[in-house]
PDB file of C-alpha atoms in Angstrom:
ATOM      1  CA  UNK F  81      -3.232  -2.970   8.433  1.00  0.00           C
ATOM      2  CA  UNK F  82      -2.949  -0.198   6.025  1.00  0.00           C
ATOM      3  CA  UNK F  83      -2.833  -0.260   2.449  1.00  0.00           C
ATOM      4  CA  UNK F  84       0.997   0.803   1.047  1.00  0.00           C
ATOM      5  CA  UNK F  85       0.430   3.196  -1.250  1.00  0.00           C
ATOM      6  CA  UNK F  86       2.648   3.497  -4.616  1.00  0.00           C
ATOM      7  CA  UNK F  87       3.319   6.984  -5.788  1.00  0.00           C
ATOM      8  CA  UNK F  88       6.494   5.597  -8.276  1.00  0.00           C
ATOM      9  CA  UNK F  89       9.571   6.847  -8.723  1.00  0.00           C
ATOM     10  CA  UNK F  90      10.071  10.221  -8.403  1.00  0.00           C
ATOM     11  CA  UNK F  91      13.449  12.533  -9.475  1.00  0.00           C
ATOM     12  CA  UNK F  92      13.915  15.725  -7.596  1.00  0.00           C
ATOM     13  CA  UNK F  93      16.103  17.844  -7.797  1.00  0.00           C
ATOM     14  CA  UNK F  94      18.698  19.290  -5.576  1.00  0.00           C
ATOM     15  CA  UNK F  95      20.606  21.696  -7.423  1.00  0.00           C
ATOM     16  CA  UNK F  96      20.275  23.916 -10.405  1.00  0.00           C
ATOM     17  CA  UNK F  97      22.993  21.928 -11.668  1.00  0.00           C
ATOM     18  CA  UNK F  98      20.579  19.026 -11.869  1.00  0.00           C
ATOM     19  CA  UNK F  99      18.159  21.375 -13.847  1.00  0.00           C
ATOM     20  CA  UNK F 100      18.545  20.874 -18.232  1.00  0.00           C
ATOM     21  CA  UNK F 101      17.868  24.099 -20.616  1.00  0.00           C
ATOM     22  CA  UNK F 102      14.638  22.471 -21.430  1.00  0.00           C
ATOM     23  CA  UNK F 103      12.866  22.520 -17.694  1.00  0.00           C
ATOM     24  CA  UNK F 104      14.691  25.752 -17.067  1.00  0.00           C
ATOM     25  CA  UNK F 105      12.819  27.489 -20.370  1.00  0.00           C
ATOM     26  CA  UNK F 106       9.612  26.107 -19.069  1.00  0.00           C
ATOM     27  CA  UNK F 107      10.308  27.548 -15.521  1.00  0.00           C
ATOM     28  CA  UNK F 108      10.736  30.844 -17.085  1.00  0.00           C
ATOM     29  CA  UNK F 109       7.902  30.505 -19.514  1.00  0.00           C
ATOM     30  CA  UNK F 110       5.682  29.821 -16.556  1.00  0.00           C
ATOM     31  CA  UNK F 111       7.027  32.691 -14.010  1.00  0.00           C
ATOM     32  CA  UNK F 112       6.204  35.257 -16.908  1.00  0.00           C
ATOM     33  CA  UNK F 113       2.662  34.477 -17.709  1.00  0.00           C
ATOM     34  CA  UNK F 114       1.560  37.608 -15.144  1.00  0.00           C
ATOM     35  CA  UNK F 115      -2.961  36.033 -16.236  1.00  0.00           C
ATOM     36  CA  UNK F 116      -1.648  33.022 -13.916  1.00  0.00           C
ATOM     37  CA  UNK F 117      -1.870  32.921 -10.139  1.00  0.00           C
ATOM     38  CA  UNK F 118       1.241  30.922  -8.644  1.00  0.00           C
ATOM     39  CA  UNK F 119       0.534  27.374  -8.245  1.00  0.00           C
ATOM     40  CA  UNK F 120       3.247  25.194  -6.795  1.00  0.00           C
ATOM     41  CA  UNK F 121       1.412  22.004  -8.490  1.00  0.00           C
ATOM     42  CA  UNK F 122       2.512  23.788 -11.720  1.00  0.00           C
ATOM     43  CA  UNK F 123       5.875  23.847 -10.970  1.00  0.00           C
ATOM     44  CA  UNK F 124       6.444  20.308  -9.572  1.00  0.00           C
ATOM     45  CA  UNK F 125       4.812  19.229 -12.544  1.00  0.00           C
ATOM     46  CA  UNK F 126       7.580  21.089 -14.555  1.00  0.00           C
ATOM     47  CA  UNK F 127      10.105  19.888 -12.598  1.00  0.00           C
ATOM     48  CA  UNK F 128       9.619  16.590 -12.096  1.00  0.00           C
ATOM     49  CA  UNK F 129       7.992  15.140 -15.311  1.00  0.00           C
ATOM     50  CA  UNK F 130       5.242  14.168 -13.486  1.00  0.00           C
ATOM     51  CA  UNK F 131       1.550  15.231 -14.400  1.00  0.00           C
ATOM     52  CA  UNK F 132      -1.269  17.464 -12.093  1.00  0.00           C
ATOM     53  CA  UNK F 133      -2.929  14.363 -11.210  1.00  0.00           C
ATOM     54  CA  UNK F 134       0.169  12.645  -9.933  1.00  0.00           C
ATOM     55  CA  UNK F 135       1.438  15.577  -7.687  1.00  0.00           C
ATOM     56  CA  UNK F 136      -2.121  16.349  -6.458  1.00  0.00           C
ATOM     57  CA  UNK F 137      -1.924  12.468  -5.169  1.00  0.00           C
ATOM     58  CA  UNK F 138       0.919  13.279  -3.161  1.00  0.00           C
ATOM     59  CA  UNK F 139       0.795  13.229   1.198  1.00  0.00           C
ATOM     60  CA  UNK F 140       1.370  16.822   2.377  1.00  0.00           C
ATOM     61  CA  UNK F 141       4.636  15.192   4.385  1.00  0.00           C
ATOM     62  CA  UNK F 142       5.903  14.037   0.824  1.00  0.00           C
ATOM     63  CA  UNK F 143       5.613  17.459  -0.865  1.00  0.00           C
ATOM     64  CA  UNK F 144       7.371  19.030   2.402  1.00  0.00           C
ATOM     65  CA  UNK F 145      10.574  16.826   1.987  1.00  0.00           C
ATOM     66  CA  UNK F 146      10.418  17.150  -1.738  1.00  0.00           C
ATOM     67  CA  UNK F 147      10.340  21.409  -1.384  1.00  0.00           C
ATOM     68  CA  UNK F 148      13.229  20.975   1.378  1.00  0.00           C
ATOM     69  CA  UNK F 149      15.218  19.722  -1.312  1.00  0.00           C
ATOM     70  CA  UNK F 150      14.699  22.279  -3.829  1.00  0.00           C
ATOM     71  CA  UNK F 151      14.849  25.320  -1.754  1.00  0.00           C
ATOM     72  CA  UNK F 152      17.864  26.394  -4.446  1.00  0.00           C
ATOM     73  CA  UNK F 153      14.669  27.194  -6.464  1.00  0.00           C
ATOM     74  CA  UNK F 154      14.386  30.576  -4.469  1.00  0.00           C
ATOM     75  CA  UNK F 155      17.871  31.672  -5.862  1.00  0.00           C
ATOM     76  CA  UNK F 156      18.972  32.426  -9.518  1.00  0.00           C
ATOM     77  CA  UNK F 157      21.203  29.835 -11.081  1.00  0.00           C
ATOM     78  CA  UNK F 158      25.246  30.715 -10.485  1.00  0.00           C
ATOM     79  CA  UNK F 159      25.772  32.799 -13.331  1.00  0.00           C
ATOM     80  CA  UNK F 160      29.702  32.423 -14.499  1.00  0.00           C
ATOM     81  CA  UNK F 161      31.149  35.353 -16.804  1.00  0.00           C
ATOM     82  CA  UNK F 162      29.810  35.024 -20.095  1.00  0.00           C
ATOM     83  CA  UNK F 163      31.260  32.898 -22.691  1.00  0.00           C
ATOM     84  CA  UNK F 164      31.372  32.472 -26.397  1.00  0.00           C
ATOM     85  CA  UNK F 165      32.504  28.495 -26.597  1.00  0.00           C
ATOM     86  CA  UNK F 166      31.632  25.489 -24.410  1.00  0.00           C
ATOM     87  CA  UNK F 167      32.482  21.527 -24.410  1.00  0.00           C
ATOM     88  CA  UNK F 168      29.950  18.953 -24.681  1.00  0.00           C
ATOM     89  CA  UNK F 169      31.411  15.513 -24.951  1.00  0.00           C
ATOM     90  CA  UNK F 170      34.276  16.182 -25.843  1.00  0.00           C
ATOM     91  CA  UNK F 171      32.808  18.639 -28.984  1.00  0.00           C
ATOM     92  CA  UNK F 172      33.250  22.234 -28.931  1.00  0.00           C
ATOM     93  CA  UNK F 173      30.702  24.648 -29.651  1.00  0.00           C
ATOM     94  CA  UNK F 174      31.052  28.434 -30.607  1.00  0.00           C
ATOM     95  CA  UNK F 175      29.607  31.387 -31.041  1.00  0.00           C
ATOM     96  CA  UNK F 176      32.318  32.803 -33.584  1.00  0.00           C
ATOM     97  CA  UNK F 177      32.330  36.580 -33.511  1.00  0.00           C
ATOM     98  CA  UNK F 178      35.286  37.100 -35.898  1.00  0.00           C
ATOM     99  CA  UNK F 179      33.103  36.624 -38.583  1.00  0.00           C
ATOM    100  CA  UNK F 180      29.908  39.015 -39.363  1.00  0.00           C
ATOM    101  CA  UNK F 181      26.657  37.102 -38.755  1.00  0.00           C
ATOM    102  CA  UNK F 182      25.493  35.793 -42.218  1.00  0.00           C
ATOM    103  CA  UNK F 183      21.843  36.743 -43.272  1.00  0.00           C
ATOM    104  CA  UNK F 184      20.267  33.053 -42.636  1.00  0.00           C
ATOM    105  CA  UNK F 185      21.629  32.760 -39.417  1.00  0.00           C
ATOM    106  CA  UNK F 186      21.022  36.121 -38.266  1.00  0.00           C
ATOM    107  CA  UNK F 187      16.853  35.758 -39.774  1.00  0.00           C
ATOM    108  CA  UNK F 188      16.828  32.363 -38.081  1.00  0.00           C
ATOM    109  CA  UNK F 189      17.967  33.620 -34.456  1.00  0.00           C
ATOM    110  CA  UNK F 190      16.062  36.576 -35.098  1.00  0.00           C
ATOM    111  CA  UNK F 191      12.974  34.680 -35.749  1.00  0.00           C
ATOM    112  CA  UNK F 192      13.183  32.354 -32.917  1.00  0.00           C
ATOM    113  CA  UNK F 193      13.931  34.839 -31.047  1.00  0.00           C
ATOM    114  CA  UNK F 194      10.291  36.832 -31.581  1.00  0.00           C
ATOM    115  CA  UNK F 195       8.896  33.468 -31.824  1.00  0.00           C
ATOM    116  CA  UNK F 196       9.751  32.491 -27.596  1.00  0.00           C
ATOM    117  CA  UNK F 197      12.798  34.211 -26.279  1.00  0.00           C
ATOM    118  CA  UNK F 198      13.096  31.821 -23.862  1.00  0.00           C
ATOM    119  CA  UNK F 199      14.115  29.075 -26.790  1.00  0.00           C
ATOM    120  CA  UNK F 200      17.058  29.394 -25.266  1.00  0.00           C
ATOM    121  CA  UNK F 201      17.976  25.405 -27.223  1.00  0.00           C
ATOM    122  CA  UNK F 202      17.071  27.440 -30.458  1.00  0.00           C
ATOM    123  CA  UNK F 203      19.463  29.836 -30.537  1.00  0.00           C
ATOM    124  CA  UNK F 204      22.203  27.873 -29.246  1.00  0.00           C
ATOM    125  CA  UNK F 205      21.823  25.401 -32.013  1.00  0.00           C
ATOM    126  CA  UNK F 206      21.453  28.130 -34.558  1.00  0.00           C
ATOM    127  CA  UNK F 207      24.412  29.991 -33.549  1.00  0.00           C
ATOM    128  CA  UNK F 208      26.782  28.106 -31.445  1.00  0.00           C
ATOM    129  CA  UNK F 209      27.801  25.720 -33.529  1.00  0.00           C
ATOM    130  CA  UNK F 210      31.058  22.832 -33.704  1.00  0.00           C
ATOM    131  CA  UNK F 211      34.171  24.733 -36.175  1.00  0.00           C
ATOM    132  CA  UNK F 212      33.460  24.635 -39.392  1.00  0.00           C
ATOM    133  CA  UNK F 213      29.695  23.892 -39.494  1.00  0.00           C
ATOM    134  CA  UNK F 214      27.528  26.176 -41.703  1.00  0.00           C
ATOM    135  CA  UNK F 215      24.304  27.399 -40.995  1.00  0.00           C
ATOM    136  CA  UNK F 216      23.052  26.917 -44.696  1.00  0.00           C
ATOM    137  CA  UNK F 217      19.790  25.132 -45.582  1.00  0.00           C
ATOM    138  CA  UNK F 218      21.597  21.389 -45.212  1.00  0.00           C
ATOM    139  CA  UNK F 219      22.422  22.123 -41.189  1.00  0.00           C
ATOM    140  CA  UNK F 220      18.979  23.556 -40.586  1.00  0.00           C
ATOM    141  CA  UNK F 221      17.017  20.780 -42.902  1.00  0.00           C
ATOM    142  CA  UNK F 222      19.790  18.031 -41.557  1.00  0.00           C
ATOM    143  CA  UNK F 223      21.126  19.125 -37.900  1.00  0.00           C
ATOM    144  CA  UNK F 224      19.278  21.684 -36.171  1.00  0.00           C
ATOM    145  CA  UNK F 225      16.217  19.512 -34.560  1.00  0.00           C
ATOM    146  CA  UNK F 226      18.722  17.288 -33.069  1.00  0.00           C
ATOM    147  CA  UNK F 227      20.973  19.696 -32.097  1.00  0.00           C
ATOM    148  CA  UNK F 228      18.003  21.754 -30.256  1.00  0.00           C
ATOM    149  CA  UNK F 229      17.194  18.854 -28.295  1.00  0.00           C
ATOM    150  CA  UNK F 230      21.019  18.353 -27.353  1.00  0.00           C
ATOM    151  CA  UNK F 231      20.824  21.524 -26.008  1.00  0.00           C
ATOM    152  CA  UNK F 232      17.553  21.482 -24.160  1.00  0.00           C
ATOM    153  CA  UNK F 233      18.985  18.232 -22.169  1.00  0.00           C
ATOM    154  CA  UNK F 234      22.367  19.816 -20.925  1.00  0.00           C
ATOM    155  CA  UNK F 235      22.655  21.585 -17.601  1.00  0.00           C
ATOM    156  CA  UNK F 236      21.030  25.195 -17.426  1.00  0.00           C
ATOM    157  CA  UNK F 237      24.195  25.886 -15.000  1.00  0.00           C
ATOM    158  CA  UNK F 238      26.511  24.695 -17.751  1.00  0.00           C
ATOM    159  CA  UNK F 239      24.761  26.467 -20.840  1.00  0.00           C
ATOM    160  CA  UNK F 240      23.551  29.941 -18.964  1.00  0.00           C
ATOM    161  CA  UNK F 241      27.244  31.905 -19.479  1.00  0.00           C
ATOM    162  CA  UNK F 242      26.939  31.346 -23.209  1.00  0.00           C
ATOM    163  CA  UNK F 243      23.395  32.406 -23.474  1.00  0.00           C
ATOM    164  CA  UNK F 244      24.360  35.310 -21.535  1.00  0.00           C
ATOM    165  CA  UNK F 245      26.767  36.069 -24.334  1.00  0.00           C
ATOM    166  CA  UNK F 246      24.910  35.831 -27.540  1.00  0.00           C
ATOM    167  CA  UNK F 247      22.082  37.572 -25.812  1.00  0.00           C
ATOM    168  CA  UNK F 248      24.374  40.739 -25.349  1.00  0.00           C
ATOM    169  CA  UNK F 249      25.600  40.085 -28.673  1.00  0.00           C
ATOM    170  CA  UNK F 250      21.932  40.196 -30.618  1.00  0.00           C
ATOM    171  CA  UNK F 251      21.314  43.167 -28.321  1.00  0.00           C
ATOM    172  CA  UNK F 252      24.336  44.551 -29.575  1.00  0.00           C
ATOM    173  CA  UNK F 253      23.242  43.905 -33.274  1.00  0.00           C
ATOM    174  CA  UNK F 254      19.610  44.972 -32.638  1.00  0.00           C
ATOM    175  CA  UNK F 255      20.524  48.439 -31.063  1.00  0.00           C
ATOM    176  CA  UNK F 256      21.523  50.172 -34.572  1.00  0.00           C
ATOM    177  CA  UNK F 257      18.161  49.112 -35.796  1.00  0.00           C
ATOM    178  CA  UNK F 258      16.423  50.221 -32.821  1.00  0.00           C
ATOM    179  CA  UNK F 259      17.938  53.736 -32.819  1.00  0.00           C
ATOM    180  CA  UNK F 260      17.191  54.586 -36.472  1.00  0.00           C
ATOM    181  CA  UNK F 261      13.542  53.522 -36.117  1.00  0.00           C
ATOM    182  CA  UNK F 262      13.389  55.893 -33.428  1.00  0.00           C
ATOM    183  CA  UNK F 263      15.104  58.517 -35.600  1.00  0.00           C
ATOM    184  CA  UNK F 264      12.626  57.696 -38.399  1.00  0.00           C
ATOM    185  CA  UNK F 265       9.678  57.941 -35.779  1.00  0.00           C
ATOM    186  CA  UNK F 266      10.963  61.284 -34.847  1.00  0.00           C
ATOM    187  CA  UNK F 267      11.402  62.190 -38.298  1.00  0.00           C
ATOM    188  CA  UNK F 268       7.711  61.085 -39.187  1.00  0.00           C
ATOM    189  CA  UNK F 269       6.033  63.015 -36.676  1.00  0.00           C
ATOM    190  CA  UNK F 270       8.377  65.942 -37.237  1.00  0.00           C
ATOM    191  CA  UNK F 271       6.814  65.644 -41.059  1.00  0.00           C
ATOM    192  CA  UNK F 272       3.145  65.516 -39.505  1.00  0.00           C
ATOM    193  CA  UNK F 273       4.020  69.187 -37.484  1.00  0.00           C
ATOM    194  CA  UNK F 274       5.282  70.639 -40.449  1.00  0.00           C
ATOM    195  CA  UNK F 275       1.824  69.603 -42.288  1.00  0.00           C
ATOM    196  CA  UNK F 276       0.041  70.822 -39.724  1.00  0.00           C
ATOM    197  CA  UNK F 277       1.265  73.785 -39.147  1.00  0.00           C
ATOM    198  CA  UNK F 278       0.639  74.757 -43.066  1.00  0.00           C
ATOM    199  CA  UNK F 279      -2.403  74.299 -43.046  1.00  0.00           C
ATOM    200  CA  UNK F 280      -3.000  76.429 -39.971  1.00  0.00           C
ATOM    201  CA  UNK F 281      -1.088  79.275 -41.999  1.00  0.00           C
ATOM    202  CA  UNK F 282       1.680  79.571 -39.244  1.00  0.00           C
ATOM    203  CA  UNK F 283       4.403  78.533 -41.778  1.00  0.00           C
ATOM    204  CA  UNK F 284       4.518  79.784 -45.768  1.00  0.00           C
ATOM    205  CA  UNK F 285       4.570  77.122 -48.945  1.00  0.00           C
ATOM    206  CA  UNK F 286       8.032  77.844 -49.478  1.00  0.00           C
ATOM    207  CA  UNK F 287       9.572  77.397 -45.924  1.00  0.00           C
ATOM    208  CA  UNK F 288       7.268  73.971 -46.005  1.00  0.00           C
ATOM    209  CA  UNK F 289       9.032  73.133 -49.404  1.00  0.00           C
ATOM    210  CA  UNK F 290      11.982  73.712 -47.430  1.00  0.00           C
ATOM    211  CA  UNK F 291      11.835  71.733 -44.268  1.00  0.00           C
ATOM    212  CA  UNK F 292      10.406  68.944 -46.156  1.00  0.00           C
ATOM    213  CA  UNK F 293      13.579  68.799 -48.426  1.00  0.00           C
ATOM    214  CA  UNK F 294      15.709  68.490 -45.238  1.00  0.00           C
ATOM    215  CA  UNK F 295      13.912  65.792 -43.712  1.00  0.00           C
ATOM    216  CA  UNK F 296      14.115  63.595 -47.036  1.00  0.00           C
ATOM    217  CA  UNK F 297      18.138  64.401 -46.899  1.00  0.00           C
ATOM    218  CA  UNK F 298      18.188  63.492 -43.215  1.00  0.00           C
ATOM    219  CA  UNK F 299      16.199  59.979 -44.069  1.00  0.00           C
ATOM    220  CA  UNK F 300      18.283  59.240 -46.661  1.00  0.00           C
ATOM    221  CA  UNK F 301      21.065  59.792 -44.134  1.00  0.00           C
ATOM    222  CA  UNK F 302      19.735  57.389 -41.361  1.00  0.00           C
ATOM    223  CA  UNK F 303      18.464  54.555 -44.594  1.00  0.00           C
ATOM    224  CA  UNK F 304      22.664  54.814 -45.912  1.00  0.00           C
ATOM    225  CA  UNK F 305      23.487  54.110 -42.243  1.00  0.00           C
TER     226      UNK F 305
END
């Protein structure tokens, strides 16, 4: 008679409806390390909760049935139209774009942001917030831990359209920056040819004088903008 073996209780997944924010960022953070060769242990360990040890204990015929079931994983999650507001029990949460980003919120979702752009929780909690909430020192001393892990345990399918948003929206706000650093780059190295070519004699003291006086007007152009 053979031994029945235990393997516990194991939660797959069907759906990417079934999948939170939380697993979804770790899917994602996992798919973009390019050092790591695909390992499907990996995965079922991120999906399921359960350790290395505990899927590598599985029977092949197991992990079949189990992949059968989460063949969605081979398709991107429904993505709705993007959103600026969505209802969690019963609560509303926005991301109000009447109002000019203030400059805590904006250095917050700016710095989690650079920190792991796929702290997708993060930014929610920084910048979709219930009407009338703050983000002042009180809300991110007070709120924002438990608000990050209220967002990492609701449905990726549910959360995606407003992540969608706010990610065009700090695009949006980062694309004025990004231009005028390119200006100024331009305007750097345009400075470096003028230098050079002085000192190879090609171009007098005075028109140097010149050209340099225009770039400083132009930078003080692209600094007032």
């Amino acid at each position: 008679m053979n031994d029945i073996i235990d393997y516990g209780e194991w939660t797959v997944p069907t759906s990417w409806d079934d999948i939170t924010l939380k697993t979804y960022q770790e899917i994602e953070r996992y798919y973009e390390d390019k050092d790591k060769d695909f390992d499907l242990r990996e995965v079922i360990h991120i999906i399921t909760n359960h350790t290395i040890d505990e899927v590598n204990a599985l029977p092949v015929e197991f992990l079949d049935s189990m992949m059968e079931k989460m063949a969605f994983l081979q398709e991107s999650p429904s993505n709705e139209k993007p959103t600026n507001s969505v209802e969690i029990d019963g609560e509303v949460y926005t991301v109000h774009t009447e109002n000019k980003l203030k400059v805590g919120e904006y250095i917050a979702a700016d710095t989690a942001m650079k920190g792991d752009k796929h702290n997708y929780a993060a930014f929610m909690a920084i910048l979709c917030r219930k009407d009338g909430e703050i983000y002042d020192s009180k809300f991110e001393n007070e709120v924002l831990e438990d608000r990050i892990k209220m967002w990492e345990k609701q449905p990726v399918t549910k959360i995606l359209p407003v992540v969608g948003f706010f990610l065009n929206l700090y695009i949006t706000l980062q694309m004025p920056t990004l231009l005028s650093s390119k200006v100024m780059e331009l305007v750097d190295h345009t400075r470096k040819d003028i230098e050079t070519l002085q000192r190879n004699g090609a171009i007098s003291k005075h028109s140097m004088k010149s050209a340099m006086k225009k770039l400083k007007k132009l930078e003080k152009s692209i600094s007032t903008i």
